[in-house]
Every structure is written in structure tokens, then in C-alpha cells.
Amino acid sequence: MVEVLFDESAAATMQMAKEKGYINGTKEKVICLAFMLDIGDINCEIDSEYRKELIYQMYTQNVDDNNLDILEELKNLGSIYANEHKKLMYYISRGESIRIWYCNAPYSICGLYYLCSLLKNVSNKIYIVKLSDYKKDNKNIVIEYKRWGEVPPEEISMFIKDEKQISEMELKIFSDHWVKLKDDNSSLRAVINGELIGVPEDFYDYLIFKSLSKGAMKEVRLIGDILAKYPLGISDWWYALRINKMIENSKIKIVKDSKRKYTRIIEMERVGINIKDNNKF
């Protein structure tokens, strides 16, 4: 069984679960496709230079420009994911069964839809496991999870009972969803009322304005507050990217700068900002 996940932490958790024997199989058959398909142009090839550069741009939001070793490592991530994609295609060509682990986060649903468009004509057995909103652990305590990376390796096996084989109809429906998203090709994709749709790139900006309206604060605290209060499946680096954009557009100003963006202190530029007008939630 080949396990497919859509972010680094989830893939690392699955690899550990395999190593510890919580789930059968070897870690070599854990595929990480962290292409961030909820962001940017999705008409470009999955292994395009555009997609590799976008991944690099997201991951380096809080990296010091002088930290060359880390920058070089992050620069290679797009190529690593492209190789993971090739490895998946090899397993598919051998007739291996595929199990896709996804959650309600936009990047994960995008990954699912993309894979279904890729697999719609193959004869392999394809299974999906959707992350439950709530789960009882081994001590009968109810726990809420938003991403697979939040689930401890020893608890991954509890979700196997939620596995189901995907039908041909489901494959077609999900594949068609991906075609529609590509036709729309918005700058960003979000889950609205349970539906994944294209939205403008400033869609989440209101959350930044609202959280920063209390006064100046460190960027890391601002982003942390947003992630805690609005668990929408959006990564910290997207908010960091949007904050940079707002600084460029004079909607946010830097009170005290830092080599690492997350530790700088920022506040709103009060002129021309109307929080009510930006309310999308």
C-alpha cells in the first residue's frame, strides 16, 4: 500500500507510524506531495519552475537571507516533491494500491482533486481516508484535529477504520472539480460552506486587519493569534506573504524591523483602512 499525503508534517508522522509498526508497510512507500495547490496558477505543470519558486517563496517567509544553507535546502524542496510525484507514478505503473490521506484544509482537498484527475483512468485500487473533525483517543478523550500532521504516530491506526475505496463515480466527480478549479484558476482557493472554490488573493486579509486593530505587535504573535482563532487550514507563510504585500501597499507599517520577519513589530496604517468593508467572514 502506497500512502499519499499533502504536507511535510503529515508525511513525517506517517513515516514514523510505519517505522514503529503502528501501520503496516515501509516508510519508503510514503509519498509527500506538498505542492500547495491551493495557492497560485494551477494550469502550470506540477513540476514547473513556477510551482517550485512558489513553494520556495512560501517556505522562506521567516528565513534570514544570510542563512544560505537553509535557503539552499528549501530551494530544492520543489524538486524533491517532483521526484516524489515520479515515484508515485512508478508505483501506479506497477499496479500498487494507493491510499490518500486528506483533510478539510484547502491545500489537502486540492491535492485530492488533482490526484483523482491523475488516477481516473487507472485500474489500481484507490482508497481515501478523511480526517475526522473529532476523535476519541485510547483514553476515551475527545480530541479535535485539523490536519494529519497534528495526529500522533501512535494514533494514526485509529483512523484506518474510516478508510473507503473510492468509486469510479467519485473519481470522476473529484476529477471534474479539479477541471473547474483549473478553468477558474484564481490566485487562491478556499473552502466556503464546505465547497472548495477560487477566491481573490486578498480573501483572508480581513483577518489580518481585524487582529492587528488592537495595536502594534510582533508579526509572529499576530499570525499565531489568527491561526488559533481561525483554524481554516491556511499556513502561516500565506499570512506572512500577505503582510509583506500590505507593507508594500502602505496598509501596514513596520514599527521595529528585524532580520527575521516574524520577529519584527508591525501595526496598521490607519489612513484608508475600513475593517467593516473588508469583512468576508
Tab-separated table of C-alpha atoms in Angstrom:
chain	number	residue	atom	x	y	z
A	1	MET	CA	0.000	0.000	0.000
A	2	VAL	CA	1.333	3.414	-1.016
A	3	GLU	CA	0.392	6.235	1.363
A	4	VAL	CA	-0.047	9.727	-0.126
A	5	LEU	CA	-0.170	12.888	1.998
A	6	PHE	CA	-0.099	16.573	1.148
A	7	ASP	CA	2.171	18.238	3.697
A	8	GLU	CA	5.569	17.630	5.253
A	9	SER	CA	4.460	17.137	8.855
A	10	ALA	CA	1.760	14.639	7.869
A	11	ALA	CA	4.215	12.636	5.755
A	12	ALA	CA	6.765	12.635	8.589
A	13	THR	CA	4.102	11.389	11.009
A	14	MET	CA	3.135	8.590	8.621
A	15	GLN	CA	6.764	7.563	8.139
A	16	MET	CA	7.213	7.336	11.897
A	17	ALA	CA	3.997	5.312	12.218
A	18	LYS	CA	5.394	2.885	9.649
A	19	GLU	CA	8.782	2.652	11.382
A	20	LYS	CA	7.163	1.984	14.770
A	21	GLY	CA	4.800	-0.617	13.332
A	22	TYR	CA	1.601	1.299	14.056
A	23	ILE	CA	0.681	0.903	10.376
A	24	ASN	CA	1.858	-1.932	8.123
A	25	GLY	CA	4.374	-1.215	5.400
A	26	THR	CA	7.634	0.641	4.937
A	27	LYS	CA	8.335	4.370	5.067
A	28	GLU	CA	9.695	4.209	1.514
A	29	LYS	CA	6.096	3.934	0.329
A	30	VAL	CA	5.057	7.196	1.970
A	31	ILE	CA	4.673	9.911	-0.687
A	32	CYS	CA	4.670	13.617	0.184
A	33	LEU	CA	3.040	15.840	-2.445
A	34	ALA	CA	3.232	19.200	-0.659
A	35	PHE	CA	2.716	21.266	-3.811
A	36	MET	CA	0.464	23.883	-2.112
A	37	LEU	CA	-2.118	23.637	-4.881
A	38	ASP	CA	-4.494	25.954	-3.042
A	39	ILE	CA	-2.146	28.803	-4.000
A	40	GLY	CA	-1.238	30.262	-7.377
A	41	ASP	CA	-1.596	29.224	-11.012
A	42	ILE	CA	-2.686	25.581	-11.278
A	43	ASN	CA	-2.555	25.453	-15.062
A	44	CYS	CA	1.231	25.181	-14.865
A	45	GLU	CA	2.711	21.692	-14.664
A	46	ILE	CA	3.111	20.276	-11.178
A	47	ASP	CA	6.919	20.182	-11.593
A	48	SER	CA	7.182	23.582	-13.316
A	49	GLU	CA	9.730	26.194	-12.281
A	50	TYR	CA	6.783	28.425	-11.374
A	51	ARG	CA	5.486	25.917	-8.808
A	52	LYS	CA	8.983	25.267	-7.421
A	53	GLU	CA	9.571	29.008	-6.983
A	54	LEU	CA	6.191	29.461	-5.294
A	55	ILE	CA	6.996	26.693	-2.804
A	56	TYR	CA	10.375	28.296	-2.120
A	57	GLN	CA	8.781	31.705	-1.647
A	58	MET	CA	6.293	30.335	0.885
A	59	TYR	CA	8.834	28.357	2.916
A	60	THR	CA	11.324	31.231	3.162
A	61	GLN	CA	8.962	33.804	4.672
A	62	ASN	CA	10.722	33.608	8.038
A	63	VAL	CA	14.258	32.689	6.959
A	64	ASP	CA	17.160	35.121	7.324
A	65	ASP	CA	18.577	35.999	3.886
A	66	ASN	CA	22.063	35.297	5.239
A	67	ASN	CA	21.238	31.717	6.194
A	68	LEU	CA	22.460	30.308	2.911
A	69	ASP	CA	22.453	26.620	3.903
A	70	ILE	CA	18.780	26.652	4.857
A	71	LEU	CA	17.879	28.694	1.775
A	72	GLU	CA	19.635	26.170	-0.444
A	73	GLU	CA	17.845	23.289	1.270
A	74	LEU	CA	14.471	24.984	0.816
A	75	LYS	CA	15.294	25.778	-2.803
A	76	ASN	CA	15.444	22.043	-3.500
A	77	LEU	CA	12.064	21.185	-1.978
A	78	GLY	CA	10.100	21.722	-5.193
A	79	SER	CA	12.382	19.258	-6.981
A	80	ILE	CA	12.064	16.777	-4.100
A	81	TYR	CA	8.263	16.881	-4.378
A	82	ALA	CA	8.555	16.449	-8.155
A	83	ASN	CA	10.623	13.313	-7.544
A	84	GLU	CA	8.005	12.089	-5.071
A	85	HIS	CA	5.438	12.560	-7.824
A	86	LYS	CA	7.553	10.466	-10.205
A	87	LYS	CA	7.899	7.777	-7.548
A	88	LEU	CA	4.121	7.691	-7.150
A	89	MET	CA	3.679	7.275	-10.901
A	90	TYR	CA	6.144	4.365	-10.808
A	91	TYR	CA	4.143	2.631	-8.066
A	92	ILE	CA	0.950	3.227	-10.044
A	93	SER	CA	2.525	1.666	-13.150
A	94	ARG	CA	3.252	-1.439	-11.067
A	95	GLY	CA	-0.401	-1.737	-10.070
A	96	GLU	CA	0.171	-0.820	-6.401
A	97	SER	CA	-2.817	0.139	-4.253
A	98	ILE	CA	-2.940	3.829	-3.312
A	99	ARG	CA	-4.268	5.283	-0.071
A	100	ILE	CA	-4.858	9.041	0.031
A	101	TRP	CA	-4.984	10.790	3.414
A	102	TYR	CA	-6.730	14.156	3.261
A	103	CYS	CA	-8.438	16.714	5.483
A	104	ASN	CA	-10.691	19.751	5.079
A	105	ALA	CA	-7.811	22.191	4.531
A	106	PRO	CA	-7.841	23.779	1.040
A	107	TYR	CA	-4.345	22.526	0.129
A	108	SER	CA	-5.377	18.964	1.010
A	109	ILE	CA	-8.647	18.954	-0.923
A	110	CYS	CA	-6.810	20.458	-3.896
A	111	GLY	CA	-4.310	17.610	-3.635
A	112	LEU	CA	-7.118	15.057	-3.556
A	113	TYR	CA	-8.869	16.546	-6.605
A	114	TYR	CA	-5.593	16.753	-8.527
A	115	LEU	CA	-4.739	13.125	-7.768
A	116	CYS	CA	-8.204	11.953	-8.797
A	117	SER	CA	-7.766	13.709	-12.136
A	118	LEU	CA	-4.473	11.838	-12.490
A	119	LEU	CA	-5.850	8.452	-11.459
A	120	LYS	CA	-9.280	8.463	-13.093
A	121	ASN	CA	-8.257	6.058	-15.865
A	122	VAL	CA	-6.044	3.632	-13.945
A	123	SER	CA	-7.087	0.189	-12.689
A	124	ASN	CA	-5.275	0.444	-9.335
A	125	LYS	CA	-7.302	0.159	-6.150
A	126	ILE	CA	-7.562	3.630	-4.634
A	127	TYR	CA	-8.562	4.269	-1.043
A	128	ILE	CA	-9.221	7.524	0.790
A	129	VAL	CA	-9.099	8.369	4.487
A	130	LYS	CA	-10.614	11.688	5.505
A	131	LEU	CA	-9.543	13.204	8.804
A	132	SER	CA	-12.488	13.245	11.209
A	133	ASP	CA	-13.266	16.542	12.910
A	134	TYR	CA	-13.334	14.771	16.277
A	135	LYS	CA	-11.900	11.508	17.526
A	136	LYS	CA	-11.701	9.616	20.812
A	137	ASP	CA	-8.168	8.588	21.723
A	138	ASN	CA	-7.117	5.432	23.542
A	139	LYS	CA	-8.079	7.060	26.865
A	140	ASN	CA	-11.588	7.865	25.575
A	141	ILE	CA	-10.807	11.583	25.429
A	142	VAL	CA	-12.379	13.518	22.559
A	143	ILE	CA	-9.724	15.351	20.522
A	144	GLU	CA	-10.161	17.797	17.646
A	145	TYR	CA	-7.738	17.586	14.727
A	146	LYS	CA	-7.477	19.929	11.743
A	147	ARG	CA	-4.538	18.369	9.865
A	148	TRP	CA	-2.967	14.943	9.682
A	149	GLY	CA	0.309	16.381	10.965
A	150	GLU	CA	-1.410	17.034	14.323
A	151	VAL	CA	-2.182	13.339	14.846
A	152	PRO	CA	0.490	11.456	16.867
A	153	PRO	CA	2.019	8.467	15.027
A	154	GLU	CA	0.636	6.011	17.574
A	155	GLU	CA	-2.923	7.202	16.887
A	156	ILE	CA	-2.851	7.099	13.085
A	157	SER	CA	-4.063	3.490	13.059
A	158	MET	CA	-7.326	4.538	14.749
A	159	PHE	CA	-8.365	6.214	11.503
A	160	ILE	CA	-7.893	3.143	9.306
A	161	LYS	CA	-11.491	2.110	10.007
A	162	ASP	CA	-12.572	5.310	8.195
A	163	GLU	CA	-10.834	4.126	5.025
A	164	LYS	CA	-13.031	3.505	1.995
A	165	GLN	CA	-12.338	2.503	-1.575
A	166	ILE	CA	-13.122	5.336	-3.908
A	167	SER	CA	-15.717	4.583	-6.582
A	168	GLU	CA	-15.424	5.349	-10.274
A	169	MET	CA	-18.171	7.938	-9.870
A	170	GLU	CA	-16.327	9.670	-7.031
A	171	LEU	CA	-13.125	9.667	-9.069
A	172	LYS	CA	-14.946	11.364	-11.925
A	173	ILE	CA	-16.681	13.902	-9.679
A	174	PHE	CA	-13.454	14.877	-7.916
A	175	SER	CA	-11.598	14.989	-11.209
A	176	ASP	CA	-14.282	17.271	-12.666
A	177	HIS	CA	-13.925	19.544	-9.633
A	178	TRP	CA	-10.229	19.888	-10.446
A	179	VAL	CA	-11.003	20.781	-14.068
A	180	LYS	CA	-13.383	23.514	-12.874
A	181	LEU	CA	-10.781	24.905	-10.478
A	182	LYS	CA	-8.234	24.992	-13.299
A	183	ASP	CA	-10.692	26.778	-15.572
A	184	ASP	CA	-11.280	29.351	-12.838
A	185	ASN	CA	-7.554	29.489	-11.931
A	186	SER	CA	-7.943	32.083	-9.179
A	187	SER	CA	-4.914	33.210	-7.201
A	188	LEU	CA	-6.194	31.328	-4.164
A	189	ARG	CA	-8.623	28.536	-3.301
A	190	ALA	CA	-10.683	28.380	-0.103
A	191	VAL	CA	-13.344	26.187	1.472
A	192	ILE	CA	-16.608	28.130	1.749
A	193	ASN	CA	-19.629	26.375	3.265
A	194	GLY	CA	-17.944	23.052	2.614
A	195	GLU	CA	-17.212	23.858	-1.038
A	196	LEU	CA	-13.725	24.431	-2.470
A	197	ILE	CA	-13.820	27.492	-4.729
A	198	GLY	CA	-11.466	30.060	-6.232
A	199	VAL	CA	-11.185	33.362	-4.346
A	200	PRO	CA	-9.118	36.563	-4.735
A	201	GLU	CA	-5.696	36.664	-3.103
A	202	ASP	CA	-6.859	39.238	-0.527
A	203	PHE	CA	-9.636	36.942	0.706
A	204	TYR	CA	-8.118	36.415	4.167
A	205	ASP	CA	-6.745	39.961	4.571
A	206	TYR	CA	-9.629	40.993	6.791
A	207	LEU	CA	-8.406	38.564	9.455
A	208	ILE	CA	-5.048	40.335	9.478
A	209	PHE	CA	-6.640	43.789	9.727
A	210	LYS	CA	-9.026	42.679	12.463
A	211	SER	CA	-6.325	41.032	14.577
A	212	LEU	CA	-3.920	43.945	14.145
A	213	SER	CA	-6.537	46.586	15.011
A	214	LYS	CA	-5.688	46.172	18.718
A	215	GLY	CA	-2.335	47.884	18.175
A	216	ALA	CA	1.297	47.191	17.347
A	217	MET	CA	2.561	43.644	17.902
A	218	LYS	CA	5.171	41.168	16.755
A	219	GLU	CA	4.302	39.531	13.459
A	220	VAL	CA	4.676	36.064	14.973
A	221	ARG	CA	2.054	36.871	17.611
A	222	LEU	CA	-0.308	38.297	15.004
A	223	ILE	CA	-0.058	35.203	12.811
A	224	GLY	CA	-0.318	32.906	15.845
A	225	ASP	CA	-3.496	34.659	17.004
A	226	ILE	CA	-5.069	34.267	13.553
A	227	LEU	CA	-4.153	30.579	13.292
A	228	ALA	CA	-5.548	29.875	16.768
A	229	LYS	CA	-8.780	31.827	16.354
A	230	TYR	CA	-9.470	30.922	12.719
A	231	PRO	CA	-8.304	27.331	12.021
A	232	LEU	CA	-9.111	27.466	8.316
A	233	GLY	CA	-6.315	25.213	7.097
A	234	ILE	CA	-4.211	28.178	5.945
A	235	SER	CA	-0.487	28.095	6.658
A	236	ASP	CA	1.409	30.809	8.499
A	237	TRP	CA	3.522	31.644	5.442
A	238	TRP	CA	0.457	32.746	3.449
A	239	TYR	CA	-0.411	35.315	6.119
A	240	ALA	CA	3.249	36.387	6.201
A	241	LEU	CA	3.204	36.853	2.427
A	242	ARG	CA	0.046	38.960	2.619
A	243	ILE	CA	1.512	41.080	5.432
A	244	ASN	CA	4.504	41.816	3.186
A	245	LYS	CA	2.104	42.864	0.440
A	246	MET	CA	0.243	45.174	2.798
A	247	ILE	CA	3.506	46.742	3.889
A	248	GLU	CA	4.381	47.383	0.235
A	249	ASN	CA	0.922	48.935	-0.259
A	250	SER	CA	1.254	51.128	2.872
A	251	LYS	CA	-1.626	49.422	4.671
A	252	ILE	CA	0.679	48.111	7.404
A	253	LYS	CA	3.869	49.735	8.655
A	254	ILE	CA	6.943	48.356	10.377
A	255	VAL	CA	7.447	49.846	13.848
A	256	LYS	CA	10.629	47.919	14.612
A	257	ASP	CA	12.355	45.869	11.919
A	258	SER	CA	14.232	42.571	12.259
A	259	LYS	CA	16.291	40.265	10.045
A	260	ARG	CA	13.645	37.622	10.664
A	261	LYS	CA	10.271	38.909	9.514
A	262	TYR	CA	8.296	37.109	12.187
A	263	THR	CA	10.070	38.956	14.997
A	264	ARG	CA	9.544	42.476	13.615
A	265	ILE	CA	6.904	44.688	15.210
A	266	ILE	CA	4.151	45.957	12.910
A	267	GLU	CA	0.953	47.990	13.127
A	268	MET	CA	-1.825	49.211	10.852
A	269	GLU	CA	-1.567	52.350	8.809
A	270	ARG	CA	-4.767	53.986	9.998
A	271	VAL	CA	-5.437	56.020	6.878
A	272	GLY	CA	-7.797	54.413	4.370
A	273	ILE	CA	-8.430	51.157	6.227
A	274	ASN	CA	-12.053	50.253	6.900
A	275	ILE	CA	-12.293	46.917	8.655
A	276	LYS	CA	-16.053	46.609	8.128
A	277	ASP	CA	-15.653	46.971	4.371
A	278	ASN	CA	-13.209	44.078	4.343
A	279	ASN	CA	-15.382	41.672	6.353
A	280	LYS	CA	-15.842	38.426	4.426
A	281	PHE	CA	-16.449	36.175	7.434
